[in-house]
XYZ file of C-alpha atoms in Angstrom:
439
model
C 20.132 -14.042 -23.898
C 23.175 -12.662 -22.693
C 23.352 -11.205 -19.314
C 24.993 -7.723 -18.453
C 27.807 -9.907 -16.741
C 28.428 -11.725 -20.076
C 28.075 -8.800 -21.897
C 30.880 -6.967 -19.754
C 33.420 -9.710 -20.837
C 33.699 -11.110 -17.299
C 35.328 -14.304 -16.791
C 33.368 -17.489 -15.403
C 33.203 -17.452 -11.667
C 33.509 -13.760 -11.158
C 31.131 -12.286 -8.471
C 27.783 -11.671 -10.313
C 25.076 -9.326 -8.609
C 22.143 -11.312 -7.486
C 19.913 -8.944 -9.495
C 21.853 -10.173 -12.637
C 21.835 -13.933 -11.762
C 17.811 -13.478 -11.764
C 17.658 -11.119 -14.338
C 14.544 -12.931 -16.610
C 15.448 -15.044 -19.668
C 11.844 -14.928 -21.090
C 9.360 -12.557 -21.250
C 7.333 -14.727 -19.345
C 9.530 -14.680 -16.526
C 9.248 -10.611 -16.186
C 7.189 -10.042 -13.163
C 4.845 -7.072 -12.447
C 4.189 -5.743 -15.896
C 1.408 -7.878 -17.413
C -0.488 -4.521 -18.473
C 2.118 -4.279 -21.081
C 3.533 -8.006 -21.676
C 0.633 -9.895 -21.397
C -1.450 -11.399 -24.379
C -3.899 -8.969 -24.996
C -1.523 -6.163 -24.319
C 0.690 -3.680 -26.270
C 3.943 -5.733 -26.346
C 2.079 -9.217 -26.064
C 0.487 -8.141 -29.248
C 3.685 -7.029 -30.953
C 5.482 -10.309 -30.137
C 2.688 -12.139 -31.365
C 2.739 -10.578 -34.851
C 6.355 -10.282 -34.566
C 6.189 -6.711 -35.437
C 8.041 -4.052 -33.362
C 7.410 -0.433 -33.159
C 9.695 2.082 -31.623
C 8.976 2.667 -27.873
C 9.128 4.788 -24.686
C 9.480 2.592 -21.451
C 8.633 5.078 -19.015
C 8.703 3.973 -15.399
C 10.490 4.105 -11.825
C 13.709 2.623 -11.434
C 14.219 -1.295 -11.162
C 10.898 -1.844 -12.726
C 12.802 -3.920 -15.694
C 13.205 -1.495 -18.809
C 16.515 -2.808 -19.570
C 15.427 -6.158 -19.197
C 12.548 -6.279 -21.413
C 14.327 -4.269 -23.990
C 16.785 -7.261 -24.141
C 14.071 -9.872 -24.114
C 12.236 -7.855 -27.167
C 15.510 -8.285 -29.115
C 16.086 -12.040 -28.308
C 12.330 -12.661 -29.067
C 12.477 -11.060 -32.545
C 16.181 -12.032 -33.147
C 16.994 -8.575 -33.494
C 20.537 -7.359 -32.914
C 20.940 -5.480 -29.494
C 22.758 -2.335 -28.878
C 22.756 -0.510 -25.691
C 24.069 2.959 -24.816
C 23.343 5.586 -21.717
C 22.468 9.111 -22.553
C 24.448 9.710 -19.712
C 27.788 8.562 -21.051
C 27.177 8.833 -24.689
C 27.473 11.646 -27.009
C 27.136 12.609 -30.879
C 30.201 10.402 -32.090
C 28.671 7.428 -30.223
C 25.317 7.903 -31.584
C 26.949 8.339 -35.082
C 28.962 4.911 -34.531
C 25.643 3.122 -33.479
C 23.913 4.459 -36.808
C 26.539 3.302 -38.838
C 26.960 -0.016 -37.591
C 22.926 -0.503 -38.060
C 23.044 0.719 -41.551
C 25.743 -1.929 -42.331
C 23.853 -4.784 -40.270
C 20.758 -3.806 -42.253
C 22.566 -4.244 -45.913
C 23.299 -7.966 -44.494
C 19.821 -8.399 -43.339
C 19.630 -7.949 -40.089
C 17.711 -5.217 -38.173
C 18.746 -3.643 -35.030
C 17.060 -2.650 -31.611
C 18.713 0.467 -30.085
C 18.032 0.703 -26.424
C 18.774 4.140 -25.053
C 18.797 4.297 -21.194
C 17.851 7.494 -19.813
C 17.036 8.824 -22.910
C 15.631 12.034 -21.527
C 19.174 13.178 -20.929
C 20.096 13.760 -24.607
C 19.507 17.237 -25.460
C 17.150 18.336 -28.492
C 19.624 18.024 -31.236
C 20.782 14.914 -30.118
C 17.476 13.587 -29.842
C 16.581 14.798 -33.775
C 19.417 12.647 -34.714
C 17.373 9.724 -34.096
C 14.463 10.546 -36.409
C 15.650 9.722 -39.952
C 16.692 6.156 -38.608
C 13.624 5.477 -36.912
C 11.746 6.535 -40.071
C 13.553 4.515 -42.401
C 13.534 1.628 -40.250
C 17.188 1.421 -39.663
C 16.773 0.895 -35.666
C 13.976 0.056 -33.884
C 14.329 2.728 -30.935
C 13.461 1.911 -27.304
C 14.093 4.628 -25.197
C 13.847 4.184 -21.075
C 13.104 7.052 -18.933
C 11.977 7.736 -15.478
C 10.680 11.434 -16.197
C 7.859 12.214 -17.933
C 8.203 12.032 -21.621
C 5.787 14.723 -22.376
C 8.057 17.314 -20.920
C 11.543 15.836 -21.715
C 11.268 14.310 -24.907
C 10.932 16.031 -28.275
C 7.499 16.449 -29.995
C 9.056 15.218 -33.269
C 10.327 12.207 -31.761
C 7.714 11.459 -29.010
C 5.067 11.439 -32.022
C 6.996 8.449 -33.725
C 7.213 6.315 -30.727
C 4.640 4.345 -28.800
C 4.546 5.344 -24.847
C 4.404 2.434 -22.615
C 3.956 3.065 -18.757
C 5.941 0.585 -16.456
C 4.339 -0.042 -12.645
C 6.233 -0.028 -9.798
C 6.539 -3.207 -8.475
C 3.511 -4.238 -6.143
C 3.826 -6.495 -3.098
C 3.075 -9.416 -4.985
C 5.735 -8.800 -7.740
C 8.190 -8.145 -4.800
C 7.128 -11.162 -3.038
C 7.460 -13.099 -6.178
C 11.169 -11.595 -6.394
C 12.183 -12.727 -2.799
C 10.882 -15.989 -3.578
C 13.058 -16.443 -6.302
C 16.048 -14.904 -4.371
C 15.576 -17.730 -1.950
C 15.049 -20.494 -4.330
C 18.511 -19.230 -5.890
C 20.539 -18.723 -2.799
C 19.158 -21.626 -0.976
C 18.298 -19.695 1.952
C 15.389 -18.642 3.748
C 15.718 -14.810 4.361
C 16.249 -14.382 8.119
C 13.240 -11.976 8.790
C 9.919 -12.380 10.604
C 6.740 -11.695 8.818
C 6.804 -7.920 9.830
C 10.231 -7.567 8.914
C 9.558 -9.254 5.348
C 6.919 -6.545 4.925
C 9.233 -3.912 5.921
C 11.795 -5.079 3.286
C 9.378 -4.956 0.788
C 8.232 -1.294 1.816
C 11.855 -0.253 1.973
C 12.096 -1.187 -1.888
C 9.459 1.067 -2.820
C 8.807 -0.740 -5.797
C 12.259 -1.082 -7.041
C 12.921 -4.671 -7.639
C 16.878 -4.055 -8.215
C 17.022 -2.375 -4.835
C 15.204 -5.192 -3.126
C 17.529 -7.955 -4.629
C 20.403 -6.001 -3.477
C 19.156 -5.794 0.199
C 19.053 -9.595 0.038
C 22.615 -9.769 -0.883
C 23.227 -7.602 2.285
C 21.374 -9.682 4.417
C 22.895 -12.849 3.057
C 26.326 -11.458 3.481
C 25.792 -10.003 7.093
C 22.973 -11.952 8.930
C 23.918 -14.835 11.342
C 21.545 -16.939 12.715
C 19.157 -14.541 14.235
C 15.873 -13.822 12.898
C 15.505 -10.265 12.507
C 12.248 -7.891 13.308
C 11.673 -4.715 11.697
C 13.951 -2.736 13.852
C 16.780 -5.226 13.573
C 16.449 -4.720 9.740
C 16.298 -0.996 9.733
C 19.417 -1.009 11.717
C 21.130 -3.489 9.449
C 20.307 -1.705 5.987
C 19.935 1.899 7.244
C 22.666 4.099 7.999
C 21.800 5.464 11.770
C 22.137 9.024 12.429
C 25.171 10.198 14.808
C 24.349 10.484 18.300
C 24.441 14.039 20.042
C 27.400 15.461 21.617
C 26.849 14.758 25.476
C 29.653 16.938 26.616
C 27.004 19.825 27.502
C 24.402 17.860 29.579
C 23.352 21.040 31.548
C 22.451 22.708 28.346
C 20.114 20.167 27.395
C 18.634 19.190 30.639
C 17.898 23.436 31.001
C 16.264 23.480 27.526
C 14.252 20.203 28.354
C 12.902 21.679 31.488
C 11.740 25.073 29.559
C 10.151 22.938 27.015
C 8.402 20.927 29.751
C 7.038 23.685 31.758
C 5.640 25.560 28.663
C 3.763 22.203 27.600
C 2.620 22.158 31.491
C 1.349 25.549 31.053
C 3.180 26.795 34.193
C 4.321 30.592 32.827
C 6.392 31.162 36.231
C 8.512 28.168 36.019
C 9.101 28.598 32.356
C 10.273 31.949 33.000
C 12.353 30.546 35.581
C 14.226 28.250 33.302
C 14.343 30.936 30.700
C 16.338 33.324 33.244
C 18.595 30.431 34.115
C 19.438 30.077 30.628
C 20.092 33.602 29.747
C 22.233 34.207 32.957
C 24.382 31.140 32.213
C 25.345 32.667 29.062
C 23.041 30.670 26.436
C 22.575 31.853 23.173
C 19.100 33.658 23.039
C 18.568 32.616 19.364
C 19.033 28.997 20.454
C 16.343 29.420 22.789
C 14.271 31.464 20.398
C 14.414 28.455 17.640
C 13.161 26.044 20.467
C 10.398 28.338 21.094
C 9.605 28.352 17.540
C 9.575 24.474 17.532
C 7.269 24.615 20.544
C 4.685 26.736 18.962
C 4.263 24.362 16.098
C 4.587 21.110 17.973
C 2.973 21.650 21.135
C 0.159 24.468 20.260
C -0.212 24.095 16.510
C -3.596 25.085 15.224
C -5.003 25.412 18.919
C -3.701 29.126 18.685
C -2.115 29.852 15.350
C -1.059 33.017 16.722
C 1.767 30.889 18.700
C 3.779 31.085 15.845
C 3.802 34.372 15.099
C 4.547 35.349 18.717
C 7.562 33.217 18.305
C 8.925 34.905 15.581
C 8.271 38.291 16.654
C 10.789 37.636 19.597
C 13.336 36.206 16.729
C 12.646 39.432 14.781
C 12.940 41.685 17.863
C 15.968 40.395 19.019
C 17.717 40.579 16.080
C 16.875 44.178 15.837
C 17.310 45.318 19.655
C 20.089 42.610 20.857
C 20.521 42.061 24.530
C 19.665 42.726 27.319
C 16.540 44.754 25.631
C 15.787 42.072 23.158
C 15.361 39.377 26.097
C 12.045 40.944 26.912
C 10.425 40.039 23.752
C 11.799 36.680 24.284
C 10.010 36.498 28.132
C 6.892 37.853 26.291
C 6.822 34.997 23.924
C 7.379 32.244 26.904
C 4.809 33.651 28.644
C 2.194 33.659 25.443
C 3.082 30.019 24.716
C 3.021 28.692 28.474
C -0.781 30.309 28.317
C -2.047 29.224 24.969
C -4.260 26.458 24.585
C -2.263 23.244 23.991
C -2.347 20.691 21.157
C -0.286 18.528 19.502
C -2.611 17.217 16.789
C -0.752 18.776 13.707
C 2.433 17.186 15.174
C 0.926 13.857 15.412
C -0.530 13.985 12.317
C 2.497 15.032 10.393
C 4.272 11.925 11.822
C 1.517 9.770 10.858
C 1.415 11.061 7.253
C 5.054 10.616 7.099
C 4.670 7.360 8.039
C 2.106 6.489 5.787
C 4.006 7.902 3.284
C 6.935 5.592 3.789
C 4.849 2.376 3.733
C 3.015 3.459 0.549
C 6.140 4.645 -1.248
C 5.466 5.952 -4.754
C 1.900 5.536 -5.228
C 0.647 8.124 -8.108
C -2.198 10.460 -7.007
C -5.556 9.589 -8.681
C -5.693 10.478 -12.388
C -8.506 12.905 -11.743
C -6.674 15.516 -9.767
C -3.516 15.234 -12.171
C -3.153 18.199 -14.523
C -3.113 17.171 -18.281
C -1.031 19.580 -20.258
C -0.084 17.407 -22.851
C -2.421 15.021 -25.420
C -0.278 12.009 -23.894
C -1.569 12.961 -20.476
C -5.225 13.404 -21.462
C -5.181 10.252 -23.403
C -3.898 8.255 -20.391
C -6.558 9.607 -18.269
C -4.999 12.709 -16.670
C -7.674 15.127 -15.262
C -10.579 13.160 -16.221
C -13.787 13.520 -13.908
C -12.004 16.110 -11.849
C -15.148 18.322 -10.049
C -13.955 21.934 -9.516
C -14.565 22.492 -5.725
C -15.474 25.912 -6.410
C -18.571 25.189 -8.740
C -20.380 23.146 -6.038
C -22.559 24.629 -3.604
C -20.808 23.824 -0.401
C -17.438 24.491 -2.139
C -16.100 20.993 -1.375
C -16.977 18.158 -4.031
C -16.099 15.481 -1.819
C -13.938 13.726 -4.240
C -11.145 11.132 -3.277
C -7.559 12.798 -3.349
C -5.744 9.852 -1.751
C -4.147 7.248 -4.544
C -6.619 4.745 -5.870
C -4.438 1.980 -4.385
C -4.607 3.111 -0.865
C -7.514 3.154 1.681
C -8.344 6.915 2.915
C -6.706 7.602 6.232
C -7.077 10.109 9.021
C -3.901 11.990 10.432
C -5.219 15.029 11.717
C -7.701 14.746 15.053
C -8.004 18.442 16.599
C -8.684 18.399 20.234
C -11.475 20.422 22.018
C -9.373 23.246 22.795
C -8.736 26.556 21.406
C -9.312 27.488 17.694
C -9.223 23.896 17.225
C -12.795 23.435 18.265
C -13.940 25.161 15.199
C -11.656 23.195 12.943
C -13.011 20.126 14.418
C -16.556 21.167 13.106
C -15.319 21.884 9.852
C -13.770 18.466 9.639
C -17.059 17.044 10.626
C -18.789 18.822 7.678
C -16.395 17.845 4.958
C -16.622 14.272 6.101
C -20.233 14.235 5.771
C -19.945 15.770 2.196
C -17.088 13.162 1.118
C -19.491 10.356 2.574
C -22.665 11.882 0.617
C -20.470 11.706 -2.806
C -19.235 8.378 -2.254
C -22.964 7.123 -1.678
C -23.410 9.014 -5.143
C -20.810 7.390 -6.930
C -21.959 4.147 -5.419
C -25.617 4.790 -6.923
C -24.021 5.029 -10.233
């Protein structure tokens, strides 16, 4: 099979990306897509019968859509044509169709691979129909978008949709091993950093191999931990300007006094800042942040008091509007404190970064199209309002992810009541799980 490198006409010895060097040369070399390529899977059966229908390969970037299309053409001895909907227009399509017609007259069929097929407009998509119907081309379209919404119904009805999975940990590990074998080098990563590298890839094999190239080019003898890996592969945010240290010292003092529930000290630091000429709206922005970060659901009214300070100050200006800022400071200092919402958000983001693009469970996905119903969207969903408790207890986390707890309310203020609710919901979920186990 010709690689993209060879197809581009590059001379031997020119630089080749690792992702191209490791591009599979047989169907058996493709990782992570056994559900469509296995002997009893759709493409496996097509290959065994040597009969190919037009397809839509729907999946995230870096999962092998282009590679699979090339391998199918090679396996079935079809002429391979590739275009991108981003760079091609009507003239390009006409040229491809005419070439396919001439080729067919000489006894050879054409597999046309269209990358980003969803980028073609309705009329461009319609132009494929007669050539797909009469067998001039076998069309394989690749898309990262839901074909139910992005492709014409007429075209979609003539094609089989196959869903490619994001590469899981095992598939990414296999790619890393192949890369190490090709380069003859073991990646300079400890076990945690290796795990972090796979998490950064988020199921994208091409991105993973690009990262391996960066590591190969830039890393010396040291073994990297996750922090070292992040510094190497991610652009760091610029540092803050340090020229006005007193500015940051005073706002920090105000924030700490509020957190410590010392209203008098907080008012002192507020006055220091206002008399020093600080922008009152800057102070208010910090108060709004404090209401969310340090009070949160312990007193949901706190955020309203902080926003009221903004509205009143913008309406009255200085000095009259500064009284409302002082009132907000007093309210925030004396309110019950909890950073449970803040910590819950951080924990949820951390988990989201680690788990990447896991799909929601099928039963909570809407199914406005027949395709989506056929693949299980919405099946088995329990409408919570129809239950006696108003809570079904179903799982709303991804199927491939264990349930995690991010929000842990404190025994202060309004969060005392929230904690009781959460305990009640947890019991319902437990009862629901027991019911499912019994079935």
